């Protein structure tokens, strides 16, 4: 079991964050969160060039993540509980605030998650969990002949 502090660092903007897991003052894992196409392009370039090294990268094409994603209903306005009219940005802000006010529970303390690992994956650090839940970056060589692209 790994216990440590998660430290969030905003990189270029609020949609590009670096997260580190520190145990006894040492960084043991490094993650990135990249939302929006520009941030995704930047992080891919930096990882490919070796400037950044992460064990996990979460990418979402939607600016501000999926709370503001294309699959969400976007009314011009909505009436709040007090009868006042809220615009779309206020709605997103309210939903974000409610989300971040929820108590944080690390997966290692969640009984349901631990049961999934135990019953279906033969343990947290088992070969099954590594095979099914982990991935690696594979460099795809650029095709110089654009006419050879197969759709």
mmCIF file of C-alpha atoms in Angstrom, residues 40-110:
data_model
loop_
_atom_site.group_PDB
_atom_site.id
_atom_site.type_symbol
_atom_site.label_atom_id
_atom_site.label_comp_id
_atom_site.label_asym_id
_atom_site.label_seq_id
_atom_site.Cartn_x
_atom_site.Cartn_y
_atom_site.Cartn_z
ATOM 1 C CA UNK A 40 -2.752 17.881 -25.604
ATOM 2 C CA UNK A 41 -0.460 18.890 -28.485
ATOM 3 C CA UNK A 42 1.990 20.541 -26.088
ATOM 4 C CA UNK A 43 2.191 17.565 -23.752
ATOM 5 C CA UNK A 44 2.617 15.063 -26.607
ATOM 6 C CA UNK A 45 5.494 17.144 -28.025
ATOM 7 C CA UNK A 46 7.191 17.447 -24.636
ATOM 8 C CA UNK A 47 6.823 13.750 -23.765
ATOM 9 C CA UNK A 48 8.096 12.679 -27.206
ATOM 10 C CA UNK A 49 11.102 15.005 -26.930
ATOM 11 C CA UNK A 50 11.920 13.682 -23.449
ATOM 12 C CA UNK A 51 11.372 17.039 -21.713
ATOM 13 C CA UNK A 52 8.602 15.590 -19.551
ATOM 14 C CA UNK A 53 8.361 12.118 -18.061
ATOM 15 C CA UNK A 54 5.060 10.939 -16.601
ATOM 16 C CA UNK A 55 3.781 7.535 -15.530
ATOM 17 C CA UNK A 56 0.204 8.542 -16.379
ATOM 18 C CA UNK A 57 -1.317 11.260 -18.548
ATOM 19 C CA UNK A 58 -5.028 12.104 -18.572
ATOM 20 C CA UNK A 59 -6.123 13.884 -21.735
ATOM 21 C CA UNK A 60 -9.535 15.237 -22.613
ATOM 22 C CA UNK A 61 -10.266 17.200 -25.756
ATOM 23 C CA UNK A 62 -12.809 19.336 -23.902
ATOM 24 C CA UNK A 63 -11.529 22.596 -22.395
ATOM 25 C CA UNK A 64 -11.835 22.381 -18.605
ATOM 26 C CA UNK A 65 -12.275 18.604 -18.893
ATOM 27 C CA UNK A 66 -15.543 16.821 -19.501
ATOM 28 C CA UNK A 67 -17.526 19.025 -17.117
ATOM 29 C CA UNK A 68 -17.613 21.428 -20.044
ATOM 30 C CA UNK A 69 -17.526 18.765 -22.754
ATOM 31 C CA UNK A 70 -19.407 18.471 -25.988
ATOM 32 C CA UNK A 71 -21.660 15.770 -24.554
ATOM 33 C CA UNK A 72 -23.055 18.170 -21.966
ATOM 34 C CA UNK A 73 -26.288 20.083 -22.399
ATOM 35 C CA UNK A 74 -25.546 23.760 -22.815
ATOM 36 C CA UNK A 75 -28.603 25.862 -22.103
ATOM 37 C CA UNK A 76 -28.372 29.595 -22.649
ATOM 38 C CA UNK A 77 -29.498 30.016 -19.056
ATOM 39 C CA UNK A 78 -31.108 28.070 -16.246
ATOM 40 C CA UNK A 79 -33.131 29.138 -13.255
ATOM 41 C CA UNK A 80 -31.362 28.449 -9.968
ATOM 42 C CA UNK A 81 -32.975 27.228 -6.754
ATOM 43 C CA UNK A 82 -33.464 30.803 -5.569
ATOM 44 C CA UNK A 83 -35.236 31.769 -8.814
ATOM 45 C CA UNK A 84 -32.316 33.744 -10.241
ATOM 46 C CA UNK A 85 -31.139 33.119 -13.815
ATOM 47 C CA UNK A 86 -27.662 31.615 -14.200
ATOM 48 C CA UNK A 87 -25.640 31.782 -17.397
ATOM 49 C CA UNK A 88 -23.682 28.798 -18.767
ATOM 50 C CA UNK A 89 -20.363 29.900 -17.191
ATOM 51 C CA UNK A 90 -22.023 30.247 -13.792
ATOM 52 C CA UNK A 91 -23.531 26.762 -14.158
ATOM 53 C CA UNK A 92 -20.112 25.282 -14.983
ATOM 54 C CA UNK A 93 -18.560 27.128 -12.045
ATOM 55 C CA UNK A 94 -21.274 25.858 -9.692
ATOM 56 C CA UNK A 95 -20.892 22.240 -10.880
ATOM 57 C CA UNK A 96 -17.085 22.490 -10.538
ATOM 58 C CA UNK A 97 -17.370 23.869 -7.005
ATOM 59 C CA UNK A 98 -19.752 21.103 -5.949
ATOM 60 C CA UNK A 99 -17.430 18.483 -7.450
ATOM 61 C CA UNK A 100 -14.328 19.801 -5.671
ATOM 62 C CA UNK A 101 -16.179 20.089 -2.330
ATOM 63 C CA UNK A 102 -16.769 16.326 -2.292
ATOM 64 C CA UNK A 103 -14.517 14.476 0.155
ATOM 65 C CA UNK A 104 -11.472 12.872 -1.398
ATOM 66 C CA UNK A 105 -11.115 9.122 -0.949
ATOM 67 C CA UNK A 106 -8.000 7.491 -2.365
ATOM 68 C CA UNK A 107 -8.707 4.276 -4.285
ATOM 69 C CA UNK A 108 -6.525 2.325 -1.841
ATOM 70 C CA UNK A 109 -9.063 3.002 0.925
ATOM 71 C CA UNK A 110 -12.159 2.285 -1.164
#
